[in-house]
PDB file of C-alpha atoms in Angstrom:
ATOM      1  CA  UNK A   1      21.303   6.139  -1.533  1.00 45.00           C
ATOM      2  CA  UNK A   2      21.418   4.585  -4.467  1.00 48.00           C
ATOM      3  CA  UNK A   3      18.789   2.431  -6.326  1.00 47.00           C
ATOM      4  CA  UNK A   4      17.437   0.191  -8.857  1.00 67.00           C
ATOM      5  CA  UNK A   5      14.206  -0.291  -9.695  1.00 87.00           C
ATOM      6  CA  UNK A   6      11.142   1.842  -9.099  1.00 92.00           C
ATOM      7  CA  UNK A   7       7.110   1.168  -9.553  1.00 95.00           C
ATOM      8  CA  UNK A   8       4.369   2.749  -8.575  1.00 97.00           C
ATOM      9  CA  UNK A   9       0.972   2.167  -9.394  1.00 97.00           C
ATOM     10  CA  UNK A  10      -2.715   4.080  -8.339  1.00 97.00           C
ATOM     11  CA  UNK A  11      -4.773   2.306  -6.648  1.00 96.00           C
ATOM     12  CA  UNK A  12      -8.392   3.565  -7.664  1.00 95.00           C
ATOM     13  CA  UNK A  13      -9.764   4.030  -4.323  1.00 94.00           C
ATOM     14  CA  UNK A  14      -8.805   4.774  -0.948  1.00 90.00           C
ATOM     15  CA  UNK A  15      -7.573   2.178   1.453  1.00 89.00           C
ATOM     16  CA  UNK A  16     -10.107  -0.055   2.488  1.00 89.00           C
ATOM     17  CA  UNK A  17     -12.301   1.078   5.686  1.00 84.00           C
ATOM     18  CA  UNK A  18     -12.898  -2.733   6.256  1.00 86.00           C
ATOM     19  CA  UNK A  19      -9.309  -2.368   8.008  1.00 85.00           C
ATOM     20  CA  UNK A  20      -9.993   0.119  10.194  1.00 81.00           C
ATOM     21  CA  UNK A  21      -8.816  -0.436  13.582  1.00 77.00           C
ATOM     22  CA  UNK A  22     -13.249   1.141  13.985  1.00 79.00           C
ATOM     23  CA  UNK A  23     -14.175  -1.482  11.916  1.00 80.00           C
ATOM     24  CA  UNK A  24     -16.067  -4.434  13.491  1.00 84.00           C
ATOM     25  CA  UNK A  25     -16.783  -6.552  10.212  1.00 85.00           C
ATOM     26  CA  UNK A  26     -16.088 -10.805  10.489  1.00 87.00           C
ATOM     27  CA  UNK A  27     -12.936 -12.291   9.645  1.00 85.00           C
ATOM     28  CA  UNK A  28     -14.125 -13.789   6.919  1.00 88.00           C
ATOM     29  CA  UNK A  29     -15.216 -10.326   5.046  1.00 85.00           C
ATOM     30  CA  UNK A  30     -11.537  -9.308   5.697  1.00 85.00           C
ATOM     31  CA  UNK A  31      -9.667 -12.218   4.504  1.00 88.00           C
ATOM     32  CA  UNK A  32     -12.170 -11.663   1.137  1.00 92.00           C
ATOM     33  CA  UNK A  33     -11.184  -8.058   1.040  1.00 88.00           C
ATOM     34  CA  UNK A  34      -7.735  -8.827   1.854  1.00 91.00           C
ATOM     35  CA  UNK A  35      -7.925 -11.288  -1.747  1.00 93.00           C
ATOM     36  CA  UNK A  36      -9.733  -8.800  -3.594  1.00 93.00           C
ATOM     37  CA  UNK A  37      -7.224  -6.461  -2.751  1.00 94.00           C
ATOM     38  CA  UNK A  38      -4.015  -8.825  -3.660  1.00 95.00           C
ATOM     39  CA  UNK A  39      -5.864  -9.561  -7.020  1.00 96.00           C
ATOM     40  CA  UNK A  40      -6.556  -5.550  -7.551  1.00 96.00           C
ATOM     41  CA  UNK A  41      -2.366  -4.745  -6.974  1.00 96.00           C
ATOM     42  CA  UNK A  42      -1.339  -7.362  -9.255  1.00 96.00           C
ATOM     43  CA  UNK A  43      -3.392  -6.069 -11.935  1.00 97.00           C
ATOM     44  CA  UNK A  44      -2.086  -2.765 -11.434  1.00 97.00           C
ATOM     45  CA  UNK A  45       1.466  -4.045 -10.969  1.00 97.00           C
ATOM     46  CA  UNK A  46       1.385  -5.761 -14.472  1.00 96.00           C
ATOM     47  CA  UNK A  47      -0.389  -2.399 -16.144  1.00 96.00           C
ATOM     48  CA  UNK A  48       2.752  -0.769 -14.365  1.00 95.00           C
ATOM     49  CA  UNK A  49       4.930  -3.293 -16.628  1.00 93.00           C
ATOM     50  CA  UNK A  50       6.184  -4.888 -13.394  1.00 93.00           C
ATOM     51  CA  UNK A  51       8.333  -8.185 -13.921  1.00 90.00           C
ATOM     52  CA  UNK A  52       8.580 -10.758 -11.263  1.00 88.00           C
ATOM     53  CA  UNK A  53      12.124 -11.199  -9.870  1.00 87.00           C
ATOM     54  CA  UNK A  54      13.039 -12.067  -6.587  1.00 91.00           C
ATOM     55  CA  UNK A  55      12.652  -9.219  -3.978  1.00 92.00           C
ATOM     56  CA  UNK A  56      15.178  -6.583  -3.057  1.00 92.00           C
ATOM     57  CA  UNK A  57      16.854  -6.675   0.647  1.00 93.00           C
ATOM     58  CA  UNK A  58      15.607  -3.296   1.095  1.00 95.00           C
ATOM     59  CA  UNK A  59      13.322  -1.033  -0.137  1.00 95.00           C
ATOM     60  CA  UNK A  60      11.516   2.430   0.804  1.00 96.00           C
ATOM     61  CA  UNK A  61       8.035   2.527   0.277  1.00 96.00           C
ATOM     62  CA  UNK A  62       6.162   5.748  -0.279  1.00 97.00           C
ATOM     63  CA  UNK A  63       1.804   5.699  -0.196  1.00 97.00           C
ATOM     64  CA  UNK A  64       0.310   9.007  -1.010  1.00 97.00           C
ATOM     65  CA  UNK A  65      -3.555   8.822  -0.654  1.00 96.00           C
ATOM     66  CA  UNK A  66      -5.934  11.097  -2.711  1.00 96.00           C
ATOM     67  CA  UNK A  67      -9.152  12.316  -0.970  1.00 95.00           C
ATOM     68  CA  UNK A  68     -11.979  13.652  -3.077  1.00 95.00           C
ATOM     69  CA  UNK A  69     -13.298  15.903  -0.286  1.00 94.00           C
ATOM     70  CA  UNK A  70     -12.411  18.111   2.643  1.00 93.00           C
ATOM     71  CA  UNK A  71     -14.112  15.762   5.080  1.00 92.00           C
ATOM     72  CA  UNK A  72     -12.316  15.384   8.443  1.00 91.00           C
ATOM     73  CA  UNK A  73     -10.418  12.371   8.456  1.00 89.00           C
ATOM     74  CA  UNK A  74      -8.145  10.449  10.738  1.00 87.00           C
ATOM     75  CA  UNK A  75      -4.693   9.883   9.742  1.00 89.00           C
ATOM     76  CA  UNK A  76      -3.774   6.930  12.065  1.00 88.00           C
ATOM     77  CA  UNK A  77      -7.625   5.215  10.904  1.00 87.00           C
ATOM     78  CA  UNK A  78      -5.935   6.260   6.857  1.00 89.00           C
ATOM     79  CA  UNK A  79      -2.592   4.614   7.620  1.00 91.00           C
ATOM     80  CA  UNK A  80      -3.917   1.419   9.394  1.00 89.00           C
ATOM     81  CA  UNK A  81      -6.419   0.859   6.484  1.00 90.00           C
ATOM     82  CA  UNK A  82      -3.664   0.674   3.735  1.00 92.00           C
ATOM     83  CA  UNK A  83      -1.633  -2.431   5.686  1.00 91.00           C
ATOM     84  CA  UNK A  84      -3.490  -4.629   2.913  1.00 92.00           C
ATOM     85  CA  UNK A  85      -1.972  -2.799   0.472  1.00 95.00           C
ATOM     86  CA  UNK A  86       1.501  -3.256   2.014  1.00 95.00           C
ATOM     87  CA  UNK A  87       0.284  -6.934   2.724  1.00 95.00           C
ATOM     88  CA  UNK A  88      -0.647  -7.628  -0.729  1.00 96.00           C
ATOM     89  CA  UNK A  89       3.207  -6.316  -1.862  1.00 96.00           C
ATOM     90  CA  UNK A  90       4.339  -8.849   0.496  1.00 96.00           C
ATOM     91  CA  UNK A  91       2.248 -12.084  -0.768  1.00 96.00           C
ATOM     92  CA  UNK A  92       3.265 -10.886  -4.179  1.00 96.00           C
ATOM     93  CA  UNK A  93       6.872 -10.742  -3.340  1.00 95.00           C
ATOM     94  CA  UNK A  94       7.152  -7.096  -4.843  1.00 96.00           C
ATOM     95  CA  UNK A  95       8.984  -6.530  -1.669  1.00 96.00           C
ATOM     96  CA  UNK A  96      10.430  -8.978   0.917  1.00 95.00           C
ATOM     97  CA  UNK A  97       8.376  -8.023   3.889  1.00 95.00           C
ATOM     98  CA  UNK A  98       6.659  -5.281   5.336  1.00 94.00           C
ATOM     99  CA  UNK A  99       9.272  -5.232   8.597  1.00 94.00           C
ATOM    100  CA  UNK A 100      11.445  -1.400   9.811  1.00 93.00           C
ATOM    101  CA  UNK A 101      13.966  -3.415   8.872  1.00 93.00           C
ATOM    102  CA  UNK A 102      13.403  -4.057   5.081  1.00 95.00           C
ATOM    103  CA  UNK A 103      11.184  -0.770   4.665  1.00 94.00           C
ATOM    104  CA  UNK A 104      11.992   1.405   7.929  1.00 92.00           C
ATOM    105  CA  UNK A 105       8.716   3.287   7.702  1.00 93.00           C
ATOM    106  CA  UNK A 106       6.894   3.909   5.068  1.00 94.00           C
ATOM    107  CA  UNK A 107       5.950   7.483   3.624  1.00 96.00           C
ATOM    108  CA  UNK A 108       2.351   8.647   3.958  1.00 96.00           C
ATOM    109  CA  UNK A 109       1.169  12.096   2.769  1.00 95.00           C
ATOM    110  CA  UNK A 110      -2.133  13.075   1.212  1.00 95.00           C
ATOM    111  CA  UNK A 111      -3.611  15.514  -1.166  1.00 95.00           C
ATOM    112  CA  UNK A 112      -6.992  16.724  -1.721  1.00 96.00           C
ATOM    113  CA  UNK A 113      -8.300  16.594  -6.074  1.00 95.00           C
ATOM    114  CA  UNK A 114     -12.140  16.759  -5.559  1.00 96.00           C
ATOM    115  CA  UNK A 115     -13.788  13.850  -6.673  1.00 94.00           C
ATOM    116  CA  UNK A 116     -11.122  11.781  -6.565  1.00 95.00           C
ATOM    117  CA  UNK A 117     -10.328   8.470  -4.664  1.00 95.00           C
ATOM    118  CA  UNK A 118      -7.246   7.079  -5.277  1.00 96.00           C
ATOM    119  CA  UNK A 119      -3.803   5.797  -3.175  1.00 96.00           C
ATOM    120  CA  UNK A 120      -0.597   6.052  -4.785  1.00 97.00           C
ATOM    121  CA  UNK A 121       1.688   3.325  -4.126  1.00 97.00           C
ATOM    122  CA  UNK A 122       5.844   4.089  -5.087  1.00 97.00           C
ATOM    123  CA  UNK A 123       7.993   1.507  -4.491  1.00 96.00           C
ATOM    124  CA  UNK A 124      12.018   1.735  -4.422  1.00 95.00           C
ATOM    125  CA  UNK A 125      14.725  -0.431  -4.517  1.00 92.00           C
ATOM    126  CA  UNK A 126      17.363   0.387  -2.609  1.00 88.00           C
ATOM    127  CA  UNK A 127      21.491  -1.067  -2.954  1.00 74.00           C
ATOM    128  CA  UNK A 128      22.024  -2.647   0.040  1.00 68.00           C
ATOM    129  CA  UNK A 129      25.229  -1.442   0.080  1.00 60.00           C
ATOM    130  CA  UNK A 130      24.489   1.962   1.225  1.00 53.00           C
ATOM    131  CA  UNK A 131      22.516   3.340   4.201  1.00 52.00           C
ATOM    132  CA  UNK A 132      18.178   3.315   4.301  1.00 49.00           C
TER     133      UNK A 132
END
């Protein structure tokens, strides 16, 4: 597979628990979240030295998120809550869309560093000339 262009950038917290699927919070506070969090990645995307150019066909997108204790945690509640993330990539046209078919499925892992709340975001371009 051969690629382009990669960025990744930290974003200092973990996904946000507004978006859990055990959340029962009003529209309204998630469409505010939902800006805060677009506003949040394009800071970090221009800290990362990210240029706008149009979006790739295809890219593979890789979220590692950093918990800062041993609590128990869900995964499925971890992975729904970082769909804003992915969302605000979208709106910012850092990748075409969130679809299989332009980032088959992304790549979650995790890591415990005590005291530490973070989600790493790693974005790849991938030539569309060879397979995802």
């Amino acid at each position: 597979m051969a690629t382009s262009a990669t960025i990744s950038i930290t974003y200092p917290a973990l996904p946000p628990r507004e978006f859990s699927r055990n959340s029962r919070v009003h529209w309204s506070v998630l469409h505010r979240v939902q800006d805060s969090v677009v506003d949040d990645v394009l800071l970090l995307l221009l800290e990362a030295g990210w240029q706008y150019h149009e979006p790739p066909e295809r890219s593979v997108v890789s979220v590692e998120v950093v918990l800062p204790d041993r609590r128990r945690r869900d995964a499925d509640n971890l992975i729904t809550c970082c769909k804003p993330l992915l969302d605000a990539l979208v709106k910012l046209r850092v990748i075409r869309d969130d679809c299989i078919g332009v980032i088959g499925f992304p790549r979650y892992s995790w890591r415990y560093e005590k005291g530490i709340s973070a989600t790493e975001i790693t974005i790849v371009e991938v030539d569309t000339d060879g397979p995802m």
